[in-house]
Amino acid sequence: MNNNILQVSYAQTGQSASHNDMGMREMQARAFAERNSQYLLIKAPPASGKSRALMFLGLDKLIHQRLRKVIVAVPEMSIGSSFKDTDLTKFGFFADWKIKPEYNLCTSGSEAGKANVFKRFMESDDQTLVCTHSTLRSVFDKLTPSDFDNCLVAIDEFHHVSADENSRLGSLIDVLMNHSSAHILAMTGSYFRGDTVPILLPEDEEKFTKVTYTYYEQLNGYKYLKTLGIGYHFYQNRYIDALPSVLDPSKKTIIHIPNVNSGESTKDKYTEVDAILEVLGDEVVQDPDTGIYSVVCRKSGKTLRIANLVDDNAYMRPKVQAYLRDIETADQMDIIIALGMAKEGFDWPFCEHVLTIGYRSSMTEIVQIIGRATRDCEGKTHAQFTNLIAQPDAQDDDVKVSVNNMLKAITTSLLMEQILAPSIQFKPRSQWTGGALPKNTVIIDDSSSTVSQKVIDILNGDKGEILSALMAKNAVVKGVITEAMPPEVINEIELPSVIQTLYPDLEEHEVEQIKSGLLQSMYISQHGGLVDEKDLPEDAVIDDNGLSGHNGNGKPSNDESGASRQFIKMGDKFINIENLNIDLIDSVNPFHGAYEILSKTVNAAMLKTIQETVRSSQAKVSEEEAVMLWPRIKAFTQENQRHPSLNSSDPIEQRYAEVLSYIRKMRQQRMAQQEGDA
């Protein structure tokens, strides 16, 4: 029986894992071709070789472009090991990557001490340094932008950056671009922050040369890995009881237990780990030297090696982490149990299955978790992501729609398509001189009541902080999940209370203006388009992800679901999802008192179709332009023996690809209309 919502098959060409005469894989060679760009943005999935791509680019800039230094910044210390000394010349490259131990700042120690070492490095003749984002931010305040002239600053996991005015890493990048001659290399495996704040301002992003390498390209070119599966399984009662049905001890697995604030959690993470060990087998023994557990598997009799990263014991956890860093063979580890670790940047090539327990609202987190299992590895033919979730309190049809939307959102994320709802900006009517409004701008009517600049600044800069504070209140979370708290109470009491707590000097009418603005932005994020303040329904109410009780035209809908179901509303965070007319649901089967939703198989051709559909909906193409460019598109295809690529760094080829997607969409629509008329 197929247990996947999404089953993707690949061609196994071996292309993405093979090396050229300089020792570069496909993605690395694509990035290296753009090595002369001052600002380079690499969007590529986990395990595609971004760390080594940085080494190739950094060494070229030092040796051939005469830059002074290469500074690599990673989000957390454990990822720093990806940039250790690496022998590149034996594979054909012209130099090796070297980091002096004193300039590897991804080690224990105070930030003040690391800042001093960083400043000493900047004054020395040494050329390479690795540090955390945090260290870079703290040191940057003690230096001037000109200190980074003629240096390459490489930011790993770039989705941690934000264009929000309160993002220190984002402002650092902005200062470097506008007040120094520094080169910037940005790398990310997921171009989605999980909120509506863009990673870069449009005017800054335009300066970057972009190299995009999708999951489809990576996995289609693997040598061993054939398929990727994604499955959602809903259960009733305790997740521990459902665990044996989704956990196969014979598969190399990472288990992420639920966040302690989630409904799936027992609130005792240590007891949960013990329960998982009990599910797996007997005779649990922990090695005092490594911290690794040995468990005799109840199903097979085999001794399983299990790492517990949930235990934050200061003595034992470093031993477990050290053991995991030194793994070289598949038989050294079987299962890793984690809570907040083993996600972003974690490298265990033998991992076949990532089992995530509990609802995850962040698409970035989902994509990062999936990436833990998608390394090409001999003997591994299938990678699996399973999300085990408590059964939503909702109608079956609503769950099916939400699952399908989640499927489409995940797939477009894997294709590196930006599908998050727009960042809304507010402007008072008195400041609008007429004419066309900037994109995603909302006019606030201040004709009868003045809107202060402080209110505008809060609406434009702090929406995410306010909503996060709202959903951090236990009473609200409990009320949302159990439906015990009416949405109107959240609007009229809880939301104003949060605003007043965060901004105690606001007048009463200013609190009301901010509340109204928040409702507007959430309404637009759900339904798209531009909405004037007076067009918003007076009785609009919010839930955990947006508005409920209204349809796209602002009139009351028949949806009585209220604010209860986080998973059901997950799809509402995304734009263009409803425009992807793809049905991936195949059947619904019983599962532990609830059900599992299975899908039709999505193959490589489907992934390509989804990408073209997203791009064609985003690109503004007229019929006149399509007619004009069609001969050039045909000539390009004939000359290059391939169709133009949407991921090309050449803007002309990219435009040809967008127009071709538009032509295909128009052709399909006309064929469908002809069939309907017939």
XYZ file of C-alpha atoms in Angstrom:
678
model
C 0.000 0.000 0.000
C 1.244 3.468 -0.862
C 1.481 5.480 2.362
C 2.475 8.770 0.798
C 0.535 11.889 0.051
C 3.247 12.730 -2.450
C 5.362 10.203 -4.325
C 7.968 11.669 -6.668
C 9.989 9.496 -9.029
C 13.294 10.552 -10.595
C 15.349 9.564 -13.596
C 18.616 8.685 -11.796
C 20.872 10.232 -14.411
C 23.709 10.624 -11.911
C 24.350 14.097 -13.334
C 23.946 16.087 -10.091
C 26.328 13.763 -8.215
C 28.984 13.516 -10.941
C 32.001 15.833 -11.057
C 33.599 17.848 -13.838
C 37.358 18.097 -14.407
C 37.633 20.643 -11.562
C 35.851 18.391 -9.084
C 32.556 20.315 -9.219
C 29.076 18.852 -9.145
C 26.350 20.241 -11.388
C 25.118 22.956 -9.005
C 28.644 23.974 -8.029
C 29.672 24.386 -11.650
C 26.575 26.491 -12.310
C 27.457 28.770 -9.396
C 31.152 28.942 -10.380
C 30.182 30.170 -13.831
C 28.904 33.339 -12.120
C 32.062 33.791 -10.009
C 32.739 37.333 -11.254
C 29.457 38.670 -9.831
C 29.866 40.998 -6.857
C 26.552 39.863 -5.372
C 25.610 36.236 -5.865
C 22.505 34.469 -4.496
C 22.507 30.651 -4.588
C 19.105 29.030 -4.037
C 19.689 25.297 -3.833
C 18.272 22.499 -1.654
C 20.037 20.883 1.302
C 22.749 18.391 0.356
C 23.324 19.922 -3.091
C 26.875 20.990 -2.197
C 26.508 24.668 -1.281
C 29.359 24.567 1.255
C 31.872 23.355 -1.292
C 30.462 25.754 -3.890
C 31.387 28.549 -1.478
C 34.918 27.166 -1.195
C 35.356 27.174 -4.982
C 34.005 30.716 -5.283
C 35.927 32.039 -2.280
C 39.266 30.674 -3.481
C 38.732 32.113 -6.959
C 37.963 35.540 -5.507
C 41.093 35.384 -3.317
C 43.481 34.104 -5.972
C 42.153 35.371 -9.311
C 40.024 38.358 -8.327
C 42.496 39.595 -5.679
C 40.026 39.982 -2.811
C 41.616 40.260 0.631
C 39.494 37.925 2.736
C 36.633 35.424 2.796
C 34.315 35.551 5.833
C 31.777 32.732 6.181
C 28.816 33.198 8.558
C 26.556 30.265 9.540
C 23.404 30.313 11.729
C 24.690 27.948 14.425
C 28.018 26.511 15.528
C 27.318 22.917 14.469
C 27.112 23.983 10.812
C 30.620 25.456 10.955
C 32.095 21.972 10.519
C 30.882 22.033 6.901
C 33.674 24.542 6.166
C 36.621 22.635 7.662
C 39.881 22.121 5.733
C 39.072 20.442 2.406
C 41.457 18.959 -0.195
C 40.184 20.240 -3.530
C 43.321 19.960 -5.697
C 43.194 16.167 -5.797
C 39.911 16.478 -7.713
C 41.291 19.000 -10.216
C 40.770 22.413 -8.571
C 43.646 24.915 -8.412
C 43.786 25.338 -4.594
C 42.718 23.757 -1.302
C 40.382 25.272 1.283
C 42.150 26.001 4.586
C 40.918 27.473 7.888
C 43.362 28.113 10.721
C 42.011 26.671 13.999
C 42.097 30.083 15.687
C 39.850 31.490 12.960
C 37.207 28.821 13.282
C 34.915 30.736 15.638
C 32.199 28.053 15.613
C 33.496 26.704 18.895
C 32.651 27.274 22.531
C 33.703 30.584 24.048
C 32.367 34.039 24.792
C 31.110 36.380 22.081
C 33.446 39.074 23.401
C 36.448 36.794 22.956
C 35.362 35.811 19.456
C 34.837 39.470 18.557
C 38.426 40.222 19.546
C 39.719 37.336 17.408
C 37.562 38.541 14.501
C 39.004 42.069 14.742
C 42.528 40.637 14.910
C 41.786 38.596 11.772
C 40.638 41.714 9.916
C 43.972 43.395 10.712
C 46.080 40.362 9.755
C 47.201 38.896 6.431
C 45.143 35.719 6.987
C 42.395 35.205 4.456
C 39.649 32.842 5.697
C 37.405 32.842 8.769
C 34.221 30.990 9.804
C 31.841 32.338 12.441
C 28.157 32.395 13.375
C 25.608 34.971 12.251
C 25.557 36.192 15.845
C 29.312 36.783 15.941
C 29.241 38.633 12.628
C 26.442 40.903 13.868
C 28.210 41.741 17.138
C 31.564 42.416 15.445
C 30.012 44.499 12.699
C 28.948 47.116 15.245
C 32.585 47.517 16.317
C 33.943 47.980 12.775
C 33.210 50.337 9.916
C 31.722 49.280 6.557
C 35.000 50.209 4.847
C 36.776 47.546 6.919
C 34.993 45.013 4.700
C 36.136 46.617 1.436
C 37.460 44.044 -1.021
C 36.269 41.153 1.170
C 33.796 38.369 0.410
C 31.101 38.023 3.082
C 29.309 34.691 2.653
C 26.000 34.178 4.499
C 24.950 30.534 4.812
C 21.226 29.743 5.367
C 20.343 33.177 4.010
C 16.637 32.832 4.838
C 17.582 33.988 8.357
C 18.005 37.441 6.831
C 15.011 39.741 6.614
C 14.261 43.092 5.006
C 12.412 44.018 8.201
C 13.864 47.147 9.766
C 14.434 45.244 13.019
C 16.529 42.527 11.403
C 20.147 43.259 12.294
C 21.479 40.746 9.775
C 19.302 42.280 7.062
C 20.491 45.813 7.859
C 24.099 44.550 7.897
C 23.725 43.284 4.337
C 22.092 46.558 3.307
C 24.989 48.594 4.775
C 27.616 46.415 3.072
C 25.900 46.776 -0.295
C 25.488 50.534 -0.077
C 28.563 51.655 1.887
C 31.400 49.282 1.019
C 32.992 47.457 -1.895
C 32.412 44.075 -0.251
C 31.324 41.080 -2.313
C 28.377 39.106 -0.928
C 27.580 35.437 -1.433
C 24.176 34.409 -0.093
C 23.224 30.728 0.109
C 19.957 29.150 1.149
C 18.224 25.808 0.899
C 14.820 27.393 1.452
C 13.844 30.857 0.258
C 10.892 31.007 2.645
C 10.956 32.622 6.049
C 7.524 31.451 7.186
C 6.237 35.012 7.459
C 5.305 37.731 4.981
C 8.521 39.737 5.357
C 10.717 39.510 2.226
C 14.285 38.357 2.665
C 15.653 41.244 0.621
C 14.206 44.556 -0.444
C 13.355 44.392 -4.169
C 15.934 47.066 -5.040
C 18.662 45.075 -3.237
C 17.639 41.714 -4.658
C 17.841 43.153 -8.180
C 21.589 43.616 -7.654
C 22.139 39.891 -7.078
C 23.002 37.402 -9.776
C 20.798 34.418 -8.978
C 21.711 30.768 -9.338
C 18.708 28.502 -8.765
C 19.010 24.740 -8.463
C 15.783 22.954 -7.569
C 14.974 19.733 -5.766
C 13.783 18.379 -9.085
C 17.161 18.990 -10.726
C 19.098 17.639 -7.768
C 17.107 14.459 -7.219
C 16.572 13.822 -10.917
C 20.346 13.761 -11.270
C 21.137 11.526 -8.313
C 22.876 8.190 -8.797
C 21.160 6.114 -6.088
C 18.084 7.899 -4.749
C 15.020 7.103 -6.866
C 12.004 8.489 -5.030
C 10.917 11.003 -2.418
C 7.728 10.362 -0.470
C 5.693 12.746 1.685
C 2.907 11.490 3.912
C 0.484 12.956 6.455
C -1.000 10.573 9.018
C -3.735 11.645 11.423
C -4.370 9.828 14.710
C -6.576 9.962 17.788
C -5.555 9.722 21.462
C -1.750 9.439 22.019
C 0.852 9.658 19.261
C 2.931 6.983 21.022
C 0.143 4.474 20.292
C 0.217 5.343 16.580
C 4.016 5.389 16.354
C 4.576 1.685 15.566
C 2.474 2.048 12.410
C 4.705 4.759 10.899
C 8.121 3.965 12.431
C 10.097 1.256 10.658
C 13.164 0.405 12.810
C 14.949 -0.986 9.752
C 15.103 2.508 8.205
C 17.724 5.068 9.189
C 15.416 7.598 10.852
C 15.393 11.026 12.498
C 12.421 11.453 14.854
C 11.450 15.001 15.786
C 9.195 14.923 18.842
C 6.541 17.659 19.177
C 7.206 21.103 20.588
C 6.274 21.223 24.273
C 3.676 23.925 23.550
C 1.875 21.845 20.933
C -1.267 19.808 21.468
C 0.574 16.589 20.587
C 3.159 17.023 23.352
C 2.851 15.318 26.731
C 4.768 18.317 28.188
C 7.518 15.948 29.397
C 10.132 15.509 26.662
C 12.206 13.001 28.642
C 9.232 10.703 29.225
C 8.445 10.865 25.501
C 11.958 9.720 24.609
C 11.629 6.822 27.064
C 8.297 5.872 25.470
C 9.851 5.885 21.985
C 12.670 3.628 23.195
C 10.034 1.308 24.675
C 8.236 1.180 21.316
C 11.486 0.233 19.587
C 12.656 -2.573 21.845
C 14.175 -3.828 25.083
C 17.491 -3.948 26.951
C 18.218 -0.229 26.753
C 21.878 0.513 27.564
C 23.724 3.851 27.275
C 27.438 3.940 26.474
C 29.052 6.280 29.057
C 31.833 7.275 26.637
C 29.683 8.209 23.630
C 26.229 8.732 25.130
C 24.752 6.454 22.431
C 21.957 4.023 23.405
C 21.869 0.373 22.379
C 18.384 -1.142 22.107
C 17.489 -4.696 21.072
C 14.797 -4.253 18.400
C 11.585 -6.044 19.290
C 10.751 -6.705 15.623
C 14.072 -7.915 14.235
C 16.257 -8.772 17.232
C 18.932 -6.471 15.821
C 20.765 -4.111 18.180
C 19.850 -0.532 17.261
C 22.163 2.416 17.886
C 20.116 5.436 18.977
C 21.206 9.035 19.627
C 19.209 11.151 22.058
C 19.515 14.869 21.221
C 16.505 15.766 23.368
C 18.543 15.367 26.551
C 20.267 18.724 27.061
C 22.617 17.438 29.759
C 25.753 19.605 29.460
C 28.009 16.593 30.065
C 26.411 14.002 27.777
C 25.074 15.974 24.792
C 28.554 17.096 23.555
C 29.608 13.424 23.548
C 26.598 12.478 21.426
C 27.235 15.357 19.028
C 30.913 14.411 18.701
C 29.932 10.816 17.901
C 27.475 11.986 15.214
C 30.115 14.228 13.603
C 32.479 11.273 13.170
C 30.019 8.824 11.575
C 31.480 7.281 8.424
C 29.443 4.107 7.872
C 25.742 3.268 7.905
C 25.972 0.750 10.742
C 27.258 3.362 13.216
C 23.785 4.898 13.747
C 20.178 3.778 13.267
C 17.829 6.341 14.837
C 18.238 9.922 16.083
C 15.627 11.417 18.432
C 15.580 15.221 18.522
C 13.474 18.219 19.455
C 14.927 21.474 18.081
C 18.134 20.009 16.645
C 18.970 17.830 13.612
C 17.104 20.115 11.197
C 18.850 22.958 9.427
C 22.361 22.096 8.241
C 22.448 18.707 9.997
C 24.332 16.169 7.900
C 23.669 12.412 8.142
C 23.810 11.088 4.544
C 22.480 7.643 5.502
C 19.157 9.052 6.758
C 16.234 7.501 4.861
C 13.241 8.672 6.893
C 12.398 11.855 8.788
C 9.420 11.343 11.094
C 8.040 14.621 12.433
C 5.437 14.465 15.192
C 3.131 17.437 15.526
C 1.878 20.224 13.304
C 4.566 22.477 11.760
C 3.399 25.912 10.606
C 6.697 26.940 8.986
C 7.286 25.926 5.384
C 10.986 26.679 5.908
C 11.126 24.126 8.714
C 9.323 21.500 6.619
C 11.681 21.961 3.665
C 14.734 21.847 5.945
C 13.508 18.651 7.625
C 12.851 16.987 4.267
C 16.412 17.892 3.284
C 17.826 15.726 6.065
C 16.780 12.606 4.137
C 17.540 13.644 0.553
C 21.284 13.061 0.402
C 22.344 10.660 -2.351
C 23.869 7.636 -0.676
C 24.785 4.156 -1.849
C 22.146 1.660 -0.795
C 19.445 4.317 -0.321
C 16.766 4.294 -3.010
C 13.891 6.048 -1.215
C 13.689 9.094 1.083
C 10.589 9.613 3.217
C 9.056 12.530 5.131
C 6.210 11.570 7.465
C 4.200 14.038 9.537
C 2.186 12.415 12.336
C -0.561 14.817 13.449
C -3.497 14.711 15.834
C -6.737 14.439 13.877
C -8.059 17.932 13.118
C -11.494 18.823 14.453
C -12.922 19.345 10.988
C -15.008 17.841 8.217
C -13.214 15.253 6.091
C -13.646 17.347 2.945
C -12.014 20.358 4.610
C -9.058 18.223 5.650
C -8.676 16.858 2.121
C -8.653 20.380 0.655
C -6.076 21.509 3.199
C -3.866 18.477 2.566
C -3.978 19.138 -1.162
C -3.062 22.782 -0.548
C -0.196 21.705 1.707
C 0.966 19.352 -1.019
C 1.031 22.147 -3.561
C 2.741 24.523 -1.120
C 5.481 21.996 -0.290
C 6.027 21.135 -3.941
C 6.381 24.754 -5.025
C 8.719 25.335 -2.075
C 10.892 22.432 -3.219
C 10.995 24.112 -6.623
C 12.310 27.293 -4.916
C 9.272 29.282 -6.007
C 8.382 32.228 -3.752
C 4.710 31.703 -2.870
C 4.364 33.514 0.428
C 1.676 36.127 0.719
C 2.838 39.685 0.029
C 4.214 42.059 2.629
C 1.495 44.687 3.050
C 2.438 48.358 3.450
C 0.060 51.002 4.837
C -0.268 54.616 3.759
C -2.694 57.293 5.115
C -5.157 58.625 2.547
C -3.924 62.164 3.269
C -0.458 61.177 2.000
C -1.759 59.697 -1.239
C -1.617 62.145 -4.119
C -3.681 59.991 -6.435
C -2.682 57.771 -9.329
C -1.582 54.154 -9.209
C -0.702 52.765 -5.785
C 2.549 50.864 -5.265
C 2.039 47.096 -5.226
C 0.638 45.662 -1.950
C -0.148 49.114 -0.550
C -3.249 49.697 1.560
C -4.813 53.135 2.017
C -6.071 54.004 5.522
C -8.886 56.531 5.612
C -7.752 59.286 7.998
C -10.293 61.876 6.905
C -12.273 61.674 10.166
C -9.548 60.476 12.557
C -5.848 61.309 12.319
C -3.473 58.371 11.878
C -0.117 59.036 13.554
C 3.225 58.123 12.058
C 3.770 55.802 15.023
C 0.683 53.789 14.069
C 1.908 53.570 10.464
C 5.375 52.458 11.623
C 3.914 49.743 13.870
C 1.651 48.446 11.104
C 4.474 48.415 8.572
C 7.138 46.967 10.877
C 5.677 45.067 13.808
C 2.721 43.030 12.521
C 4.571 39.755 12.934
C 5.669 40.569 16.477
C 2.113 41.464 17.534
C 0.590 38.299 16.088
C 3.376 36.143 17.565
C 2.701 37.664 20.988
C -1.009 37.001 20.526
C -0.528 33.340 19.678
C 1.999 32.943 22.513
C -0.758 33.526 25.077
C -1.811 30.190 26.540
C -5.444 31.263 26.828
C -5.582 32.151 23.147
C -3.828 28.985 21.983
C -6.090 26.812 24.121
C -9.153 28.712 22.959
C -8.167 28.400 19.309
C -7.513 24.670 19.495
C -10.606 23.765 21.507
C -12.933 26.373 19.946
C -13.780 27.435 23.514
C -12.903 31.046 22.736
C -15.039 32.744 20.071
C -13.023 34.581 17.388
C -14.753 37.832 18.338
C -13.236 37.582 21.828
C -9.780 37.217 20.316
C -10.409 40.335 18.204
C -12.059 42.577 20.712
C -10.253 41.611 23.938
C -7.096 39.559 23.417
C -5.647 41.366 20.380
C -6.107 44.911 21.809
C -4.650 43.657 25.095
C -1.499 42.457 23.335
C -1.156 45.769 21.465
C -1.543 47.765 24.687
C 1.032 45.592 26.456
C 3.603 46.003 23.697
C 2.934 49.721 23.229
C 1.629 51.127 26.549
C 1.839 54.772 25.423
C -0.697 54.389 22.594
C -4.014 56.198 22.736
C -7.196 54.108 22.695
C -8.067 55.134 19.134
C -4.512 54.226 18.001
C -4.908 50.716 19.421
C -8.138 50.404 17.445
C -6.408 51.621 14.260
C -3.627 49.066 14.633
C -6.135 46.293 15.295
C -8.083 47.286 12.175
C -4.904 47.404 10.102
C -3.887 43.940 11.262
C -7.268 42.572 10.200
C -6.860 44.199 6.800
C -3.400 42.762 6.171
C -4.519 39.285 7.191
C -7.575 39.526 4.967
C -5.433 40.514 1.989
C -2.843 37.827 2.725
C -5.615 35.246 2.511
C -7.516 36.555 -0.473
C -4.947 38.489 -2.517
C -5.415 41.834 -4.234
C -5.602 45.359 -2.849
C -8.342 46.304 -0.398
C -9.295 49.779 0.764
C -9.911 50.063 4.512
C -13.587 50.852 3.998
C -14.038 47.691 1.896
C -13.138 45.397 4.799
C -16.242 43.754 6.328
C -17.102 45.367 9.638
C -17.600 41.999 11.344
C -14.384 40.420 10.066
C -12.655 38.207 12.639
C -9.190 36.690 12.828
C -8.012 33.186 13.463
C -4.501 31.803 13.905
C -3.586 32.258 10.244
C -5.918 34.922 8.927
C -9.603 35.817 8.690
C -12.441 33.377 9.036
C -16.110 33.592 8.220
C -15.704 35.503 4.947
C -15.085 34.680 1.348
C -12.994 36.497 -1.227
C -15.578 39.156 -2.038
C -15.875 40.315 1.563
C -19.288 38.738 2.152
C -20.041 36.186 4.869
C -19.363 32.618 3.778
C -20.896 29.354 4.876
C -17.715 28.271 6.641
C -18.532 27.877 10.321
C -15.156 26.372 11.211
C -14.076 29.461 13.159
C -10.545 29.740 14.474
C -9.873 26.169 15.552
C -7.877 24.212 13.042
C -4.296 25.254 12.524
C -3.565 22.549 9.987
C -6.735 23.224 8.020
C -5.769 26.891 7.723
C -2.127 26.248 6.828
C -2.784 26.591 3.109
C -4.202 30.069 3.639
C -0.690 31.381 4.250
C 0.166 30.972 0.606
C -0.670 32.856 -2.534
C -1.297 31.251 -5.959
C -1.971 27.846 -4.390
C -5.656 27.877 -5.327
C -4.630 28.766 -8.890
C -2.753 25.478 -9.224
C -5.543 23.275 -10.532
C -3.883 20.011 -9.551
C -5.676 17.319 -7.570
C -3.166 15.118 -5.759
C -5.629 13.190 -3.567
C -6.255 9.564 -4.477
C -7.841 7.837 -1.471
C -8.523 8.032 2.275
C -7.754 5.021 4.450
C -8.367 4.260 8.151
C -5.465 4.980 10.498
C -5.608 4.619 14.318
C -9.154 5.792 14.756
C -8.622 8.537 12.202
C -7.271 8.306 8.644
C -4.354 8.787 6.318
C -4.768 10.655 3.046
C -2.975 9.131 0.073
C -2.281 10.758 -3.241
C -1.796 10.131 -6.863
C 1.835 9.770 -7.871
C 3.536 13.031 -8.765
C 6.385 12.429 -11.185
C 9.108 14.659 -12.578
C 6.819 15.901 -15.344
C 4.300 16.996 -12.717
C 6.962 18.959 -10.838
C 7.853 20.739 -14.050
C 4.176 21.472 -14.732
C 3.729 22.953 -11.266
C 6.733 25.214 -11.723
C 5.505 26.433 -15.104
C 2.036 27.072 -13.682
C 3.431 29.180 -10.843
C 5.678 31.184 -13.152
C 2.975 31.762 -15.741
C 0.640 33.086 -13.036
C 3.343 35.443 -11.751
C 4.707 36.707 -15.054
C 2.880 39.505 -16.841
C 2.750 38.382 -20.478
C 0.535 39.859 -23.153
C -0.731 37.978 -26.172
C 1.096 40.470 -28.402
C 4.442 39.717 -26.696
C 3.824 35.979 -26.972
C 3.187 36.272 -30.723
C 6.294 38.418 -31.163
C 8.640 36.152 -29.185
C 7.348 32.793 -30.423
C 9.718 32.669 -33.471
C 12.680 33.512 -31.213
C 11.672 30.796 -28.730
C 11.526 28.228 -31.541
C 14.925 29.376 -32.825
C 16.407 29.148 -29.306
C 15.045 25.617 -28.873
C 16.404 24.486 -32.221
C 19.821 26.047 -31.678
C 20.305 24.748 -28.111
C 18.420 21.461 -28.507
C 16.366 22.260 -25.404
C 13.598 24.561 -24.263
C 14.517 27.818 -22.481
C 14.885 27.363 -18.716
C 12.980 29.218 -16.010
C 16.071 28.876 -13.811
C 18.514 30.442 -16.249
C 20.655 33.328 -14.997
C 20.262 34.897 -18.463
C 17.239 37.249 -18.208
C 16.457 36.876 -21.918
C 16.309 33.070 -21.717
C 14.265 33.327 -18.526
C 11.761 35.612 -20.280
C 11.537 33.176 -23.211
C 10.717 30.430 -20.654
C 8.020 32.576 -19.007
C 6.421 33.349 -22.338
C 6.566 29.672 -23.318
C 4.755 28.782 -20.055
C 2.126 31.409 -20.897
C 1.665 29.989 -24.410
C 1.237 26.464 -23.047
C -1.321 27.681 -20.509
C -3.303 29.533 -23.172
C -3.216 26.487 -25.441
C -4.547 24.243 -22.649
C -7.328 26.688 -21.830
C -8.445 26.902 -25.468
C -8.372 23.122 -25.868
C -10.472 22.760 -22.723
C -12.936 25.364 -24.030
C -13.213 23.594 -27.400
C -13.919 20.292 -25.651
C -16.583 22.007 -23.555
C -18.225 23.567 -26.614
C -18.203 20.194 -28.351
